[in-house]
mmCIF file of C-alpha atoms in Angstrom:
data_model
loop_
_atom_site.group_PDB
_atom_site.id
_atom_site.type_symbol
_atom_site.label_atom_id
_atom_site.label_comp_id
_atom_site.label_asym_id
_atom_site.label_seq_id
_atom_site.Cartn_x
_atom_site.Cartn_y
_atom_site.Cartn_z
ATOM 1 C CA UNK L 69 69.580 98.874 62.765
ATOM 2 C CA UNK L 70 69.707 101.305 65.652
ATOM 3 C CA UNK L 71 67.612 104.455 65.804
ATOM 4 C CA UNK L 72 69.237 107.407 67.530
ATOM 5 C CA UNK L 73 68.033 110.947 67.848
ATOM 6 C CA UNK L 74 70.324 113.276 65.971
ATOM 7 C CA UNK L 75 70.323 116.895 67.051
ATOM 8 C CA UNK L 76 72.059 119.714 65.263
ATOM 9 C CA UNK L 77 74.926 120.807 67.484
ATOM 10 C CA UNK L 78 74.871 124.424 68.577
ATOM 11 C CA UNK L 79 77.909 125.949 70.205
ATOM 12 C CA UNK L 80 76.694 129.538 70.363
ATOM 13 C CA UNK L 81 77.646 130.388 73.903
ATOM 14 C CA UNK L 82 75.880 133.721 73.780
ATOM 15 C CA UNK L 83 72.707 134.235 75.758
ATOM 16 C CA UNK L 84 69.343 134.228 74.108
ATOM 17 C CA UNK L 85 70.060 131.562 71.519
ATOM 18 C CA UNK L 86 67.095 129.291 70.964
ATOM 19 C CA UNK L 87 67.347 125.500 71.141
ATOM 20 C CA UNK L 88 67.588 123.677 67.830
ATOM 21 C CA UNK L 89 64.920 121.095 67.103
ATOM 22 C CA UNK L 90 66.010 117.556 66.322
ATOM 23 C CA UNK L 91 65.061 115.059 63.681
ATOM 24 C CA UNK L 92 65.293 111.292 63.707
ATOM 25 C CA UNK L 93 67.573 109.298 61.397
ATOM 26 C CA UNK L 94 68.414 105.635 61.175
ATOM 27 C CA UNK L 95 72.080 104.823 61.648
ATOM 28 C CA UNK L 96 73.481 101.360 61.304
ATOM 29 C CA UNK L 97 76.582 101.306 63.486
ATOM 30 C CA UNK L 98 76.634 97.551 63.838
ATOM 31 C CA UNK L 99 76.381 95.980 67.267
ATOM 32 C CA UNK L 100 76.915 98.594 69.946
ATOM 33 C CA UNK L 101 77.790 101.465 67.586
ATOM 34 C CA UNK L 102 78.756 104.982 68.603
ATOM 35 C CA UNK L 103 76.318 106.991 70.718
ATOM 36 C CA UNK L 104 76.666 110.756 70.212
ATOM 37 C CA UNK L 105 75.710 113.469 72.679
ATOM 38 C CA UNK L 106 75.273 116.960 71.301
ATOM 39 C CA UNK L 107 75.000 120.354 72.960
ATOM 40 C CA UNK L 108 72.104 122.805 72.721
ATOM 41 C CA UNK L 109 72.054 126.349 74.033
ATOM 42 C CA UNK L 110 69.590 126.587 76.877
ATOM 43 C CA UNK L 111 69.156 126.605 80.602
ATOM 44 C CA UNK L 112 70.429 123.450 82.268
ATOM 45 C CA UNK L 113 70.447 122.341 85.874
ATOM 46 C CA UNK L 114 73.715 121.757 87.679
ATOM 47 C CA UNK L 115 73.230 119.592 90.794
ATOM 48 C CA UNK L 116 75.713 116.784 91.332
ATOM 49 C CA UNK L 117 74.839 113.290 90.251
ATOM 50 C CA UNK L 118 73.510 110.367 92.220
ATOM 51 C CA UNK L 119 76.206 108.604 94.233
ATOM 52 C CA UNK L 120 76.892 105.540 96.337
ATOM 53 C CA UNK L 121 73.843 103.770 97.736
ATOM 54 C CA UNK L 122 71.601 105.941 95.537
ATOM 55 C CA UNK L 123 73.327 104.950 92.276
ATOM 56 C CA UNK L 124 71.151 103.557 89.516
ATOM 57 C CA UNK L 125 71.282 99.759 89.156
ATOM 58 C CA UNK L 126 72.799 98.387 85.944
ATOM 59 C CA UNK L 127 72.831 94.948 84.274
ATOM 60 C CA UNK L 128 76.594 94.472 84.737
ATOM 61 C CA UNK L 129 79.502 96.095 86.561
ATOM 62 C CA UNK L 130 82.040 98.083 84.540
ATOM 63 C CA UNK L 131 85.297 99.931 85.111
ATOM 64 C CA UNK L 132 87.016 102.900 83.503
ATOM 65 C CA UNK L 133 90.377 104.679 83.325
ATOM 66 C CA UNK L 134 90.650 108.464 83.119
ATOM 67 C CA UNK L 135 93.435 109.343 80.667
ATOM 68 C CA UNK L 136 95.870 112.245 81.121
ATOM 69 C CA UNK L 137 93.864 114.389 78.677
ATOM 70 C CA UNK L 138 91.038 114.487 81.259
ATOM 71 C CA UNK L 139 93.177 115.210 84.342
ATOM 72 C CA UNK L 140 91.602 118.612 85.033
ATOM 73 C CA UNK L 141 88.097 117.087 84.838
ATOM 74 C CA UNK L 142 88.807 113.862 86.753
ATOM 75 C CA UNK L 143 86.637 114.676 89.789
ATOM 76 C CA UNK L 144 83.600 115.524 87.656
ATOM 77 C CA UNK L 145 84.108 112.366 85.588
ATOM 78 C CA UNK L 146 84.248 110.308 88.786
ATOM 79 C CA UNK L 147 80.995 111.952 89.934
ATOM 80 C CA UNK L 148 79.384 110.965 86.646
ATOM 81 C CA UNK L 149 80.650 107.387 86.932
ATOM 82 C CA UNK L 150 79.297 107.129 90.484
ATOM 83 C CA UNK L 151 75.801 107.634 89.063
ATOM 84 C CA UNK L 152 75.856 103.972 88.000
ATOM 85 C CA UNK L 153 76.001 101.136 90.543
ATOM 86 C CA UNK L 154 79.222 99.120 90.466
ATOM 87 C CA UNK L 155 81.178 101.513 88.206
ATOM 88 C CA UNK L 156 84.789 101.486 89.414
ATOM 89 C CA UNK L 157 87.953 103.304 88.424
ATOM 90 C CA UNK L 158 90.955 101.297 87.205
ATOM 91 C CA UNK L 159 91.121 99.353 83.966
ATOM 92 C CA UNK L 160 88.195 99.039 81.598
ATOM 93 C CA UNK L 161 86.946 101.839 79.357
ATOM 94 C CA UNK L 162 89.506 104.565 78.583
ATOM 95 C CA UNK L 163 87.982 108.043 79.000
ATOM 96 C CA UNK L 164 89.704 110.764 76.955
ATOM 97 C CA UNK L 165 89.019 114.486 76.597
ATOM 98 C CA UNK L 166 89.491 117.147 73.957
ATOM 99 C CA UNK L 167 88.535 120.801 73.774
ATOM 100 C CA UNK L 168 86.254 120.871 70.725
ATOM 101 C CA UNK L 169 83.325 118.947 69.280
ATOM 102 C CA UNK L 170 84.200 115.860 67.250
ATOM 103 C CA UNK L 171 82.617 113.335 64.910
ATOM 104 C CA UNK L 172 80.735 110.484 66.566
ATOM 105 C CA UNK L 173 78.951 108.239 64.096
ATOM 106 C CA UNK L 174 78.419 111.106 61.666
ATOM 107 C CA UNK L 175 77.239 113.605 64.303
ATOM 108 C CA UNK L 176 79.204 116.555 65.695
ATOM 109 C CA UNK L 177 79.227 115.686 69.386
ATOM 110 C CA UNK L 178 80.502 116.703 72.824
ATOM 111 C CA UNK L 179 80.433 113.124 74.097
ATOM 112 C CA UNK L 180 80.667 109.688 72.546
ATOM 113 C CA UNK L 181 80.737 106.110 73.805
ATOM 114 C CA UNK L 182 81.915 103.677 71.138
ATOM 115 C CA UNK L 183 80.690 100.071 71.193
ATOM 116 C CA UNK L 184 79.105 100.139 74.643
ATOM 117 C CA UNK L 185 82.267 100.952 76.552
ATOM 118 C CA UNK L 186 85.147 100.314 74.139
ATOM 119 C CA UNK L 187 86.168 103.960 74.573
ATOM 120 C CA UNK L 188 84.631 107.268 75.666
ATOM 121 C CA UNK L 189 85.564 110.711 74.356
ATOM 122 C CA UNK L 190 84.344 113.928 76.007
ATOM 123 C CA UNK L 191 84.577 117.644 75.149
ATOM 124 C CA UNK L 192 84.090 118.882 78.731
ATOM 125 C CA UNK L 193 84.888 122.542 78.056
ATOM 126 C CA UNK L 194 81.841 122.680 75.767
ATOM 127 C CA UNK L 195 79.223 121.860 78.447
ATOM 128 C CA UNK L 196 77.991 123.370 81.711
ATOM 129 C CA UNK L 197 77.842 120.104 83.664
ATOM 130 C CA UNK L 198 80.775 117.769 83.051
ATOM 131 C CA UNK L 199 79.530 115.227 85.616
ATOM 132 C CA UNK L 200 76.209 114.951 83.756
ATOM 133 C CA UNK L 201 77.997 114.526 80.416
ATOM 134 C CA UNK L 202 80.173 111.781 81.927
ATOM 135 C CA UNK L 203 77.163 110.082 83.560
ATOM 136 C CA UNK L 204 75.380 110.124 80.211
ATOM 137 C CA UNK L 205 78.302 108.612 78.312
ATOM 138 C CA UNK L 206 78.935 105.934 80.958
ATOM 139 C CA UNK L 207 75.213 105.157 80.777
ATOM 140 C CA UNK L 208 75.673 104.151 77.135
ATOM 141 C CA UNK L 209 77.540 101.078 78.384
ATOM 142 C CA UNK L 210 74.018 99.709 78.966
ATOM 143 C CA UNK L 211 71.375 102.127 77.681
ATOM 144 C CA UNK L 212 70.399 103.944 74.477
ATOM 145 C CA UNK L 213 69.136 107.520 74.339
ATOM 146 C CA UNK L 214 65.790 108.138 76.006
ATOM 147 C CA UNK L 215 63.069 110.387 74.635
ATOM 148 C CA UNK L 216 63.177 114.102 75.246
ATOM 149 C CA UNK L 217 65.817 116.639 74.383
ATOM 150 C CA UNK L 218 67.931 117.963 77.251
ATOM 151 C CA UNK L 219 69.742 115.669 79.672
ATOM 152 C CA UNK L 220 69.314 116.464 83.356
ATOM 153 C CA UNK L 221 69.664 114.840 86.757
ATOM 154 C CA UNK L 222 66.752 113.186 88.519
ATOM 155 C CA UNK L 223 66.254 109.868 86.760
ATOM 156 C CA UNK L 224 68.050 107.414 84.508
ATOM 157 C CA UNK L 225 65.805 108.464 81.615
ATOM 158 C CA UNK L 226 66.626 112.151 82.161
ATOM 159 C CA UNK L 227 70.361 111.410 82.183
ATOM 160 C CA UNK L 228 70.089 109.457 78.931
ATOM 161 C CA UNK L 229 68.422 112.250 76.922
ATOM 162 C CA UNK L 230 70.542 113.044 73.849
ATOM 163 C CA UNK L 231 71.621 116.673 74.351
ATOM 164 C CA UNK L 232 73.404 118.752 76.975
ATOM 165 C CA UNK L 233 71.576 122.080 77.410
#
């Protein structure tokens, strides 16, 4: 049984909208189930991710392939991947994109990593920082959500928070 933090997704792109509080639910997705990332209205930071020698160490090296649906976001996705040590492009996890939120394990999400790297789906047009969204989803190859609400740069735990704000 895996516990994930489920946050109500808010797509109000108008200013002044308040963040939505989350509640915890148990979800049994089997081994390595889907990990959803939602979006909350709020003020987020936008610096680029950690890269190269400053990448966060991981238990195992992984690779990914950016599909044609993500062509216009490829550079930001690569920046997100470079957050994790040993992440290389070519083969491995297919990364696909679509324009709207989608279902990920019963949650309306802007990002999802199924089965720890089987496939990743992103809704990059729904977030302010595509590189951070990509870094977060790649991070699910090894890590679950951390505590807190809004993902941000600065530490592995910050990146793995469950919502893009």
